[in-house]
Coordinates of C-alpha atoms in Angstrom, one line a residue:
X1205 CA -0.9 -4.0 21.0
X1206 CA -3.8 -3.1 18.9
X1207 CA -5.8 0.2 18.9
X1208 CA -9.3 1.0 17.5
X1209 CA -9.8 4.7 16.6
X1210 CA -12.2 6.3 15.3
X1211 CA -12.2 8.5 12.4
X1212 CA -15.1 9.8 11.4
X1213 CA -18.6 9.1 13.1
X1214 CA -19.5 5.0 12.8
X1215 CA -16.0 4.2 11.6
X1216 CA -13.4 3.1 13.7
X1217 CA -10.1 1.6 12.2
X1218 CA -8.3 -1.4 13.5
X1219 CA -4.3 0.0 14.3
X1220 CA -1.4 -2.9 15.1
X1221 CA 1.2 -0.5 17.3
X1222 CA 4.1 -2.8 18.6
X1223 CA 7.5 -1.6 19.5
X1224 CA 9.5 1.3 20.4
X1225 CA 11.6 4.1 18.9
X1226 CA 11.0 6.3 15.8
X1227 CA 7.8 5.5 14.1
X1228 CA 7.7 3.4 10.8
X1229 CA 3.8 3.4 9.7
X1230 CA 2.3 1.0 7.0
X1231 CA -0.1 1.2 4.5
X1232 CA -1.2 -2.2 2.8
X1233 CA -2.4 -2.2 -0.5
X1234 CA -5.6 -4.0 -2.2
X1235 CA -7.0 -5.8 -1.4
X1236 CA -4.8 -6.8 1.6
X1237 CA -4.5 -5.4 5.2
X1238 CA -1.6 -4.7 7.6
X1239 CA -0.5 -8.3 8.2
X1240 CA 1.3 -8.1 5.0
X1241 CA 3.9 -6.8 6.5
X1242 CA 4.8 -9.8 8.9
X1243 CA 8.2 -10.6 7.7
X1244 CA 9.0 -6.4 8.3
X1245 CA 7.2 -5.7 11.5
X1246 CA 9.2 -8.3 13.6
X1247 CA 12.4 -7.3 12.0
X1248 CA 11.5 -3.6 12.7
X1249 CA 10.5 -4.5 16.7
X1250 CA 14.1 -5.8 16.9
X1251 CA 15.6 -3.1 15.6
X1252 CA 13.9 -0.7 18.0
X1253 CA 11.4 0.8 15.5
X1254 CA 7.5 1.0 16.8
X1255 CA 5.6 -0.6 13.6
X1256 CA 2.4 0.9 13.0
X1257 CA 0.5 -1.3 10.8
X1258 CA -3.2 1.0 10.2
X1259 CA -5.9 -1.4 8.3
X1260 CA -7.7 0.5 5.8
X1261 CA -11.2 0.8 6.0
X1262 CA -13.3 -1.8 4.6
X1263 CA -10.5 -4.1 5.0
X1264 CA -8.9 -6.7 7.7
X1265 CA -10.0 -5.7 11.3
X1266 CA -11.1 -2.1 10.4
X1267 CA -14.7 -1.3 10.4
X1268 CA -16.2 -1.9 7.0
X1269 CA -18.3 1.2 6.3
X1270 CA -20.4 1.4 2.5
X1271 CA -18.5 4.8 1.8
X1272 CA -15.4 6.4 2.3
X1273 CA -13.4 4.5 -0.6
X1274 CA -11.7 8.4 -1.7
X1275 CA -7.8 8.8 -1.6
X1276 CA -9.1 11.7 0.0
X1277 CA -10.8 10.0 2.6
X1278 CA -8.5 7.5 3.2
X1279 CA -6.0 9.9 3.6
X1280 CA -7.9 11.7 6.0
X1281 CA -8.2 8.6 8.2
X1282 CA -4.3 8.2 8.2
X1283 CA -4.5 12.0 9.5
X1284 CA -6.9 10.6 12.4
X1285 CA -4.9 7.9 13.3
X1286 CA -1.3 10.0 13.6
X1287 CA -2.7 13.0 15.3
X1288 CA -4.5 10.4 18.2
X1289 CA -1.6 8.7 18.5
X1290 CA 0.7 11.5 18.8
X1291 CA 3.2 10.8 16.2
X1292 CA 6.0 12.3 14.6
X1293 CA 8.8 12.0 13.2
X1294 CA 7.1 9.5 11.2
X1295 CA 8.7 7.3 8.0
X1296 CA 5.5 6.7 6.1
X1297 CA 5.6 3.7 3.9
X1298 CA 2.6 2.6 1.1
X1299 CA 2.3 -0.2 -0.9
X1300 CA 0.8 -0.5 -4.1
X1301 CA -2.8 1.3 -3.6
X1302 CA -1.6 2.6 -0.1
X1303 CA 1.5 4.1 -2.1
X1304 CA -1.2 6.4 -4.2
X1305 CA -2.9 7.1 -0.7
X1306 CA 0.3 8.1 1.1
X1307 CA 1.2 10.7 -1.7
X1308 CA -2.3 11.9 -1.8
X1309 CA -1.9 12.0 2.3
X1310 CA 1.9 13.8 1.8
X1311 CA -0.5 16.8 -0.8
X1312 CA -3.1 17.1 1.0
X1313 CA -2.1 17.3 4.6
X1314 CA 1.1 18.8 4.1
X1315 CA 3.1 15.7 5.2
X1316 CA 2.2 16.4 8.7
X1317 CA 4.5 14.6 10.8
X1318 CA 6.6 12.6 8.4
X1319 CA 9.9 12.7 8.0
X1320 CA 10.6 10.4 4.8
X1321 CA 8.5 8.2 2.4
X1322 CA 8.8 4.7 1.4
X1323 CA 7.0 4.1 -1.6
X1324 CA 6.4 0.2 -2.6
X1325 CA 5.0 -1.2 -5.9
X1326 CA 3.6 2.0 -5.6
X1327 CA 0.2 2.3 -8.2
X1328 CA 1.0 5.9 -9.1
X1329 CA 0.9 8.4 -10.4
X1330 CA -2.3 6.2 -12.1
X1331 CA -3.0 2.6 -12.0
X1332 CA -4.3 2.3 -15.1
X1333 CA -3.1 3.2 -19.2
X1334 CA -3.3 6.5 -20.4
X1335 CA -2.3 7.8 -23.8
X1336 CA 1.4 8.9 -23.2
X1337 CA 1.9 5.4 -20.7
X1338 CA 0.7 2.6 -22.2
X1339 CA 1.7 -0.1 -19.3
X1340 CA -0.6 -1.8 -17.1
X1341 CA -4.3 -2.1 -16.9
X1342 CA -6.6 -0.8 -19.1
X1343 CA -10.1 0.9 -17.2
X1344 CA -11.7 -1.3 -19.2
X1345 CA -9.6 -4.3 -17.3
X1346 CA -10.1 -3.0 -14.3
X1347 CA -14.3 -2.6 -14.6
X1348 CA -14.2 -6.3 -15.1
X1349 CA -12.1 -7.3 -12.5
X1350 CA -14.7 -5.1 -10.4
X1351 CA -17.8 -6.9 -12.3
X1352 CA -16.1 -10.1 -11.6
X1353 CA -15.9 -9.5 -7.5
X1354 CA -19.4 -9.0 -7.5
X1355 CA -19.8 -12.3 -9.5
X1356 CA -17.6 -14.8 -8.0
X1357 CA -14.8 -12.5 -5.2
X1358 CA -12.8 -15.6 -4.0
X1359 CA -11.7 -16.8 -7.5
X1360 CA -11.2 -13.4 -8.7
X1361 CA -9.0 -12.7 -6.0
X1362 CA -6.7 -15.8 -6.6
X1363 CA -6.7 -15.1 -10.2
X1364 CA -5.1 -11.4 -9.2
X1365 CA -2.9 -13.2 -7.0
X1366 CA -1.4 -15.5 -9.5
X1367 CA -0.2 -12.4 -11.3
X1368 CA 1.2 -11.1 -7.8
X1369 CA 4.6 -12.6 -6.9
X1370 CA 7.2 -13.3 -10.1
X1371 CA 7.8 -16.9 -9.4
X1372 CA 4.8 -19.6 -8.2
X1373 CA 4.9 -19.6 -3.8
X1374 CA 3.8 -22.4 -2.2
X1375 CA 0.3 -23.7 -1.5
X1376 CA 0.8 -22.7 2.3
X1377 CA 1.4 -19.2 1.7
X1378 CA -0.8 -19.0 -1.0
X1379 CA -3.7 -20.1 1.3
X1380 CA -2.7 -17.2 3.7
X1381 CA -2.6 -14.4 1.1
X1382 CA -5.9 -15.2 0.0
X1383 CA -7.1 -15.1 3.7
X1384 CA -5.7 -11.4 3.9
X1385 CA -7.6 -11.1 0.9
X1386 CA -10.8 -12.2 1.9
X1387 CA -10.7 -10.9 5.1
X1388 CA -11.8 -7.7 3.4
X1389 CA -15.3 -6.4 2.8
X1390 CA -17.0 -7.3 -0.8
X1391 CA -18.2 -3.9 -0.6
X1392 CA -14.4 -2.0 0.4
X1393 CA -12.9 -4.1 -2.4
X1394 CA -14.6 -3.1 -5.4
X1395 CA -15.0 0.7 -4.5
X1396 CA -11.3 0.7 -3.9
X1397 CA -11.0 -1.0 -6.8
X1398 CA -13.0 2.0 -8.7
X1399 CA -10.7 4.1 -6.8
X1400 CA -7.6 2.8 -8.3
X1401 CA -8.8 2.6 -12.1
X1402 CA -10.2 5.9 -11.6
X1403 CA -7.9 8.7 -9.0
X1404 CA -4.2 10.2 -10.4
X1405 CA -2.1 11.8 -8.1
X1406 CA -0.1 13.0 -10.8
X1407 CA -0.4 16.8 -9.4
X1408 CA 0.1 15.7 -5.9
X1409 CA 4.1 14.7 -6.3
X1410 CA 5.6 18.3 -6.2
X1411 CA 4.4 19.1 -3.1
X1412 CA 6.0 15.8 -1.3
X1413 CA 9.4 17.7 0.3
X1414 CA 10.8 15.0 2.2
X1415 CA 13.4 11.8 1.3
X1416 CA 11.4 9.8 -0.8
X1417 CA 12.5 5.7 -1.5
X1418 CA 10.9 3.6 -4.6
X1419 CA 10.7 0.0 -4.0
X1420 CA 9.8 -1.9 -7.1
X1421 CA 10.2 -5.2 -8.6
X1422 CA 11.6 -5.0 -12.3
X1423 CA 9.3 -7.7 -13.2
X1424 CA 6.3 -6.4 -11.9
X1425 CA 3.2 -7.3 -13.6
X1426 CA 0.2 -5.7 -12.1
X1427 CA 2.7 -2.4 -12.0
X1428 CA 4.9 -1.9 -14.2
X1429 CA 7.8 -0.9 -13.8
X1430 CA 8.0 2.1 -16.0
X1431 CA 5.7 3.8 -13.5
X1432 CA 8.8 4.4 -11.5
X1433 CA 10.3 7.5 -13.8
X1434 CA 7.2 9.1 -13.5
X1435 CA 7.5 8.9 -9.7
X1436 CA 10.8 10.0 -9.7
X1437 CA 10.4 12.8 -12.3
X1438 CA 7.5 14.0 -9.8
X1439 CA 9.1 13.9 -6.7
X1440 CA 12.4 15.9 -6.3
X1441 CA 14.3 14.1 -3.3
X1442 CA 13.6 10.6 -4.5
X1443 CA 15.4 7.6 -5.3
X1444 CA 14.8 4.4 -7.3
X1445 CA 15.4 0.7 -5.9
X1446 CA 14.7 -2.2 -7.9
X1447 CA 14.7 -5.7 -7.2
X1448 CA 15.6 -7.9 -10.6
X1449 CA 13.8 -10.9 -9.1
X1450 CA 10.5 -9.4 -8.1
X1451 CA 7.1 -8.6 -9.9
X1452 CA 4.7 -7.1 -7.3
X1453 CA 5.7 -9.0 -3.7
X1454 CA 8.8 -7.1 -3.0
X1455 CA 8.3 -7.3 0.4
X1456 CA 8.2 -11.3 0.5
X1457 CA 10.1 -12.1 -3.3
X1458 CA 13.4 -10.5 -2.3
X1459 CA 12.8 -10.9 1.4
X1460 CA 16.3 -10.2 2.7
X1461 CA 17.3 -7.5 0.3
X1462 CA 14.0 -5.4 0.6
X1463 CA 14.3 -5.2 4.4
X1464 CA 18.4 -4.9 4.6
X1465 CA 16.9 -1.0 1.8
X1466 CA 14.6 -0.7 4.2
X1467 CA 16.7 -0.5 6.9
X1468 CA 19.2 1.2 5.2
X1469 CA 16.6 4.2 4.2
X1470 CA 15.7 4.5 7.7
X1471 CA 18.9 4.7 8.8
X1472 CA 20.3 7.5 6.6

């Protein structure tokens, strides 16, 4: 079942809500959209866990708006969504950009309703390099990745992509990413973009107070791996998983493993 709810006047956001049980709700990263999570939400519905899957704005079957492209705001909408669909007791799980969003969420609306945090190839505390972490993107990186989605977005995108998974996937699945990809707005993808190269939620970590999991891939590439000390420094109830065969896909590189943790968090 899908939902459309509306967040703020003239945007409504696209919500996949399928199963039953104690709510586990996603947040995809850039420039993707819920269906990333295909190869969890079924295992999740068998499981008796209700997936909620919430596209971000400006991206998959959302509404794509020109503004709104904030942690802040974003994190707002996911405040929309829970409070109209009445959840709690909520495991609330972010990948990549959505795993800055979620901690901004956890700060700035007191984790209403959640429970525990899954935190995914999480790009925080700060996507980028800064003088005492010198892994990752530079700003100056970033501004032309932006530059080049104005210029030419499909081959941009694929370019990211190749730097995604660890290990080459197949030309199949590969032409299905992308689609995620493009399904989004030009527009949503380079203001995110802005947003990652440019937010830190570095002073948003203390206040998370509930069982926090990081999920990352040792060999991640577009976030490094070293970004996971910083989270768990941050955040005291946390714990560090990572998967030796993975660069940023967890949830499709080590397919089996990620979900038999993820199961495994929800269940303790």
């Amino acid at each position: 079942m899908g939902h459309y709810i509306k967040v703020e006047k003239g945007v409504t956001l696209f919500v996949e809500d399928l199963g039953k049980g104690d709510p586990v709700v996603f947040i995809h990263g850039w420039p993707l959209n819920n269906e990333m999570f295909e190869y969890q939400k079924n295992q999740l519905i068998n499981k008796n866990y209700r997936y909620i899957g919430i596209d971000l704005r400006g991206f998959g079957k959302s509404d794509h708006p020109f503004n709104g492209y904030t942690y802040d705001r974003m994190a707002d909408d996911i405040r929309v969504v829970i409070t109209k669909l009445k959840l709690k007791k909520i495991t609330l799980a972010g990948f990549s950009m959505g795993g800055a969003i979620v901690i901004r969420y956890m700060a700035r609306h007191q984790g209403y309703k959640v429970k525990k945090l899954l935190l995914i190839s999480s790009a925080a505390p700060q996507f980028t390099k800064q003088p005492d972490f010198p892994y990752g993107f530079t700003k100056e990186e970033v501004t032309k990745l932006i530059k080049n989605i104005y210029q030419n977005r499909p081959k941009t995108l694929n370019e990211f992509g190749e730097r995604f998974f660890l290990d080459p996937i197949d030309d199949q699945f590969r032409m299905w990413f992308n689609d995620l990809c493009l399904s989004a707005s030009s527009h949503g993808t380079a203001f995110s973009a802005k947003a990652l190269r440019d937010e830190n939620v570095q002073n948003d970590l203390s206040k998370i107070k509930v069982p926090t999991a990081i999920f990352h891939g040792l060999q991640d590439d577009i976030v490094p791996y070293q970004r996971v000390f910083q989270l768990k420094d941050g955040i005291k109830n946390s714990d560090i998983t990572g998967f030796e065969q993975s660069g940023h896909g967890v949830f499709f590189e080590e397919l089996e493993k990620f979900n038999d943790e993820l199961f495994s968090f929800l269940k303790d």
